[in-house]
GROMACS .gro file of C-alpha atoms in nm:
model
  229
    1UNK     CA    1  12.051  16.235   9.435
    2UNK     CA    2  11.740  16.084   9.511
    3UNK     CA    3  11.565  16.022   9.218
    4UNK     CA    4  11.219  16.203   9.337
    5UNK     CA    5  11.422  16.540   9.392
    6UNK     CA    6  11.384  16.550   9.057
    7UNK     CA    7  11.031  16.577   9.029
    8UNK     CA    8  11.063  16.859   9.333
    9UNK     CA    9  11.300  17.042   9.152
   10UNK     CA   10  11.056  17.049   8.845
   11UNK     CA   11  10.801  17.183   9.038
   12UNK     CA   12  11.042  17.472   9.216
   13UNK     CA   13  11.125  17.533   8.857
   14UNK     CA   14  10.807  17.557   8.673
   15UNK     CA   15  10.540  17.667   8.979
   16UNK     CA   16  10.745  17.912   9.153
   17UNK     CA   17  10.989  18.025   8.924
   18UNK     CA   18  10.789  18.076   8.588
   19UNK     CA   19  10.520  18.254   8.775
   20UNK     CA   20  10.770  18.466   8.906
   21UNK     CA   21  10.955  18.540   8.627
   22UNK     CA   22  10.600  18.635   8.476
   23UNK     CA   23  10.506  18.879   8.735
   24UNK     CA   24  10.869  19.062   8.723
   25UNK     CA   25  10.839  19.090   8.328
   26UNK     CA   26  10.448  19.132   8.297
   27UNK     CA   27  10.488  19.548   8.354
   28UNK     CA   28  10.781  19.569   8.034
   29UNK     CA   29  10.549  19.338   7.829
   30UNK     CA   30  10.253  19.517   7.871
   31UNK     CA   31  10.432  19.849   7.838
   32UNK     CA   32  10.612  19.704   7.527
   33UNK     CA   33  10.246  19.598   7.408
   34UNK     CA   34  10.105  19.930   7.460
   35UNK     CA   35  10.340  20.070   7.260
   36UNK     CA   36  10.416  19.852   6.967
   37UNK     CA   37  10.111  19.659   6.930
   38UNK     CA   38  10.266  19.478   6.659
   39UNK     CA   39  10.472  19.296   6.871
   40UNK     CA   40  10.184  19.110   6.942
   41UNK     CA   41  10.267  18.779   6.775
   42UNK     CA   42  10.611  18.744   6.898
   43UNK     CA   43  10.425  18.744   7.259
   44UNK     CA   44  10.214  18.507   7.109
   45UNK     CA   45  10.550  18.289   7.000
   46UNK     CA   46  10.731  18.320   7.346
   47UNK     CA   47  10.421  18.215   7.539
   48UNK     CA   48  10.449  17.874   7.318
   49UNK     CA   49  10.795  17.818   7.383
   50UNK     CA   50  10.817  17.917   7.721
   51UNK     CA   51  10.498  17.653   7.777
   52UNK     CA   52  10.687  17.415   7.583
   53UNK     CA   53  11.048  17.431   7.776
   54UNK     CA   54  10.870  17.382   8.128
   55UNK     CA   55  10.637  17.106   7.956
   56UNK     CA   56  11.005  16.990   7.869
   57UNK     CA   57  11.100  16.983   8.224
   58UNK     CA   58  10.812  16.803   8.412
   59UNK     CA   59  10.822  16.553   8.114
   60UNK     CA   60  11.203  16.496   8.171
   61UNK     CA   61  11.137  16.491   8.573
   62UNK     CA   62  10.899  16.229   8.516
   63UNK     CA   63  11.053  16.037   8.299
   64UNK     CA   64  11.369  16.014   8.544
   65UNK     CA   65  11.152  15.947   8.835
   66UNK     CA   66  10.928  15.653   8.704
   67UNK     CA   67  10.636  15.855   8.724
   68UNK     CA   68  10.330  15.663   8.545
   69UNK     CA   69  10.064  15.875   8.329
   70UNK     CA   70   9.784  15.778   8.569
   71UNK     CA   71   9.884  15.983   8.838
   72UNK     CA   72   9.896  16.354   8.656
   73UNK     CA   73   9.559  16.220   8.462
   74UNK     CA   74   9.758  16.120   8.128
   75UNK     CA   75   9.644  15.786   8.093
   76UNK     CA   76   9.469  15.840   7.820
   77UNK     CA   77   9.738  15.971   7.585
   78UNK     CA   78   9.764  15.601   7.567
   79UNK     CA   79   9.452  15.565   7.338
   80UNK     CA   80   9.525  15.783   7.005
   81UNK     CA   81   9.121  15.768   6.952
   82UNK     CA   82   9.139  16.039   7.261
   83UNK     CA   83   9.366  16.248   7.175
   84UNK     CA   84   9.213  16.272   6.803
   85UNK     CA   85   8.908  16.352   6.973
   86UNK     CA   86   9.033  16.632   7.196
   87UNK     CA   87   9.169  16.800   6.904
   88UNK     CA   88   8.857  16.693   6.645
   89UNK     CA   89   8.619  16.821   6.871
   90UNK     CA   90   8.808  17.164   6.968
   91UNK     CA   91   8.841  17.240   6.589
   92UNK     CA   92   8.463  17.148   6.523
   93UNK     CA   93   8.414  17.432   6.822
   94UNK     CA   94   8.640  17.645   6.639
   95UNK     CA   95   8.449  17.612   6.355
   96UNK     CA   96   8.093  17.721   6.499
   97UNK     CA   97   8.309  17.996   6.771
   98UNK     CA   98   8.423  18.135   6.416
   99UNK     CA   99   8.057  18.191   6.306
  100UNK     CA  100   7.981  18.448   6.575
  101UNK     CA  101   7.858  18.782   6.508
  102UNK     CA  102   7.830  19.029   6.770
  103UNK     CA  103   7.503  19.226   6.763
  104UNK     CA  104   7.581  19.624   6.715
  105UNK     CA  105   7.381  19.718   6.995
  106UNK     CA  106   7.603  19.491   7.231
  107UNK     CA  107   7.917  19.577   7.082
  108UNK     CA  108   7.920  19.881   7.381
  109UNK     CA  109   7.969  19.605   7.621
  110UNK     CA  110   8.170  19.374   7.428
  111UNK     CA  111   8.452  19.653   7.499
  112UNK     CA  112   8.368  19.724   7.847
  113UNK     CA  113   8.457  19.308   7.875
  114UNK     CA  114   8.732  19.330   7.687
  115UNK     CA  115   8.886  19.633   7.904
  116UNK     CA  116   9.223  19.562   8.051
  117UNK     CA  117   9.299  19.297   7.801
  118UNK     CA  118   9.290  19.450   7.444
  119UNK     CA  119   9.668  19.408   7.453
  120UNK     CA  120   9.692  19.090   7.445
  121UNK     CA  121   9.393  19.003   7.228
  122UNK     CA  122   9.444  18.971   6.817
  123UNK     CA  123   9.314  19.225   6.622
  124UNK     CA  124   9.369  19.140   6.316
  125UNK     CA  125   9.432  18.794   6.100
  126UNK     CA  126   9.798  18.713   6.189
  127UNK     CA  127   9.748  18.778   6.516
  128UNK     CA  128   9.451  18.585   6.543
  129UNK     CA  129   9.618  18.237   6.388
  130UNK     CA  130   9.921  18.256   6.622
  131UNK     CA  131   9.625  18.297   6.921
  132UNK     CA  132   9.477  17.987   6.791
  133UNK     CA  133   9.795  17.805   6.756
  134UNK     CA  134   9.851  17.941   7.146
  135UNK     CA  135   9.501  17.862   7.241
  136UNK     CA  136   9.546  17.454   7.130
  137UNK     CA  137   9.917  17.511   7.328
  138UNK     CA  138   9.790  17.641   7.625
  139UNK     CA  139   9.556  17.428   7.673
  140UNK     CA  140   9.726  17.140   7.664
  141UNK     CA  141  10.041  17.201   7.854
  142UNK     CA  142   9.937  17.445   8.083
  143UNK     CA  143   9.702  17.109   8.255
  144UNK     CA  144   9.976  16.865   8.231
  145UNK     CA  145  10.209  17.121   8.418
  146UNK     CA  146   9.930  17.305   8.649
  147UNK     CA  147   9.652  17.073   8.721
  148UNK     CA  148   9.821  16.750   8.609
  149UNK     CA  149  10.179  16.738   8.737
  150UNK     CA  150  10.199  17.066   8.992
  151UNK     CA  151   9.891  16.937   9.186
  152UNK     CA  152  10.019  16.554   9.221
  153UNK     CA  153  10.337  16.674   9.378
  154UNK     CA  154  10.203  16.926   9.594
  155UNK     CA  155   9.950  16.682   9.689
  156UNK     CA  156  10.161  16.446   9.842
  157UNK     CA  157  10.271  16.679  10.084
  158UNK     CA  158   9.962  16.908  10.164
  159UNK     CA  159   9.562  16.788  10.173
  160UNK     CA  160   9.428  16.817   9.776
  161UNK     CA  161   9.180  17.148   9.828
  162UNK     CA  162   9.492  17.295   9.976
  163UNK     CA  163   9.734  17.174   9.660
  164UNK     CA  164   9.487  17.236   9.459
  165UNK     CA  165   9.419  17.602   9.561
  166UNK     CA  166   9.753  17.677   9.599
  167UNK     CA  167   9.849  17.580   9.259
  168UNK     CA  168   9.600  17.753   9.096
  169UNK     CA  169   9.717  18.101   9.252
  170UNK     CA  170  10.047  18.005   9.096
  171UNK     CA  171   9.867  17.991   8.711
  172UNK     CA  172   9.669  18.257   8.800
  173UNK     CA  173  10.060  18.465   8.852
  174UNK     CA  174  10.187  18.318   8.557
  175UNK     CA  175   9.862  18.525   8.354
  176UNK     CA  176  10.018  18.878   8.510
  177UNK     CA  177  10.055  19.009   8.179
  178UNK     CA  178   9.704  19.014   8.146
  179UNK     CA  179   9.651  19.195   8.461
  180UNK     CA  180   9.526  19.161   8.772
  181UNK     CA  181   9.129  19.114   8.715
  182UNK     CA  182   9.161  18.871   8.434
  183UNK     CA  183   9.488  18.679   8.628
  184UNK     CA  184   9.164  18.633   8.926
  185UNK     CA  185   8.946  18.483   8.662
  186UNK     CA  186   9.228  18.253   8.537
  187UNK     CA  187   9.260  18.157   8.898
  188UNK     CA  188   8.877  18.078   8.888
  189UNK     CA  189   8.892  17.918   8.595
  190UNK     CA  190   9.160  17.699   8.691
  191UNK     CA  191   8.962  17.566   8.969
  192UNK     CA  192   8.697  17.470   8.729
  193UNK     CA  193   8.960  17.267   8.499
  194UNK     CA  194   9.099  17.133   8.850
  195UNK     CA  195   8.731  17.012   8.942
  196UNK     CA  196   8.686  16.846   8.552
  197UNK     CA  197   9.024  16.655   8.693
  198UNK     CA  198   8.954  16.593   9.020
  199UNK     CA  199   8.591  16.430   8.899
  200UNK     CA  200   8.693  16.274   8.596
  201UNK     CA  201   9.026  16.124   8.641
  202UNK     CA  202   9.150  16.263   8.368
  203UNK     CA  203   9.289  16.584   8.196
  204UNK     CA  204   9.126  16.555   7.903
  205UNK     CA  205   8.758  16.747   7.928
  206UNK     CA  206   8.990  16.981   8.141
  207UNK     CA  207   9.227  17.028   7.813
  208UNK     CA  208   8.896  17.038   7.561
  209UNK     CA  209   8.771  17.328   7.787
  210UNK     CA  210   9.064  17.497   7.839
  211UNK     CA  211   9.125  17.520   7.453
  212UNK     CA  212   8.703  17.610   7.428
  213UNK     CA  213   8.799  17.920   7.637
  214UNK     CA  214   9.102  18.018   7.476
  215UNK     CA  215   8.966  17.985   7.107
  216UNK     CA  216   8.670  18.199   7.253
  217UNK     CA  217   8.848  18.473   7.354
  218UNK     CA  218   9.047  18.469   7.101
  219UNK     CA  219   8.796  18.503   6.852
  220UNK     CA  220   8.588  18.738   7.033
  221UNK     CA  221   8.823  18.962   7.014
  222UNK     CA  222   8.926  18.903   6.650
  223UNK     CA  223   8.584  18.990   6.600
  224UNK     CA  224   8.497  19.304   6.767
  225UNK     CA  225   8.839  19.436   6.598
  226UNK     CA  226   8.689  19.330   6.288
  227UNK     CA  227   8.310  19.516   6.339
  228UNK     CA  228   8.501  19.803   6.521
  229UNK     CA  229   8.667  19.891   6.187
   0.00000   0.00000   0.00000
């Protein structure tokens, strides 16, 4: 086998199939949400595992294939300064995000925003430390996979915009459990972490925003729960 098909199969594996097996479970989860919303956290602990198997895979592919770190914007995993950084600064943001307060005559609109997604937002403390812990996953692996890795390969095949486009509808299908008007503003907000990328060289101000988002919503939620009781 030619060692590249190993890359390709990666990418069948983790852009096609992942999304799909998303969008054919997203209905039971969501039901299973709606239901027991104390099954919340184990979500919350298969969305880490299932990032961290197909993080598994493309890491394995390129491994096998020689790939070098440069090419899925890595390079600077090299440099432990950076990668204390991305996580330094993403706690410090934690920190102030955690200091919010929303104003009682806005909290009306605060759950017209959160509409659609309550189920899949904490609510209360547990819930709200696994979300973190997802947040700081998400971030992370979800670029090396989907802007990093998913849009090199597809790349060399198709022009960029196209790869890059196309990729990004594949994250924003692997969010169907959120449903389908937040799974368009993943797919918008994955064009903004592809942009950071594409400018930058690099995935890391696309991980430190990606995390910035997550921790946001995270504790936006947490805190209207909070005020709402």
């Amino acid at each position: 086998m030619n060692p590249m098909n190993i890359s390709i199969i990666a990418a069948i594996v983790v852009g096609i199939l992942f999304p799909l097996y998303a969008v054919l479970t997203s209905k039971k989860t969501i039901k299973k949400l709606e239901d027991n919303p104390d099954a919340l956290t184990e979500v919350y602990k298969g969305t880490i595992l299932a990032l961290v198997a197909i993080t598994l895979v493309v890491a394995v592919a390129m491994k096998t294939d020689q790939i070098p770190l440069e090419v899925v914007g890595l390079a600077f995993i090299r440099n432990p300064i950076w990668i204390l950084a991305l996580f330094t600064i993403s706690a410090i943001a934690l920190f102030f995000i955690s200091k919010i307060r929303i104003p009682d005559n806005k909290m009306e609109s605060a759950r017209q925003s959160l509409q659609g997604v309550r189920h899949i937002l904490p609510k209360n403390q547990r819930e709200y430390r696994w979300m973190v812990a997802t947040a700081f996953v998400a971030g992370v692996f979800e670029e090396v996979v989907f802007r990093g890795f998913l849009v090199w390969i597809v790349g060399l095949h198709l022009p960029i915009a196209v790869a890059i486009v196309g990729v990004n509808i594949m994250f924003s299908v692997a969010h169907a459990t959120t449903k389908l008007n937040n799974a368009i503003k993943a797919f918008g907000l994955g064009l903004f972490f592809s942009a950071t990328y594409y400018f930058t060289g690099s995935l890391w101000l696309a991980m430190l925003t990606h995390i910035i988002v997550d921790l946001y919503a995270a504790t936006f939620s947490y805190k209207f729960s909070q005020q709402e009781a």
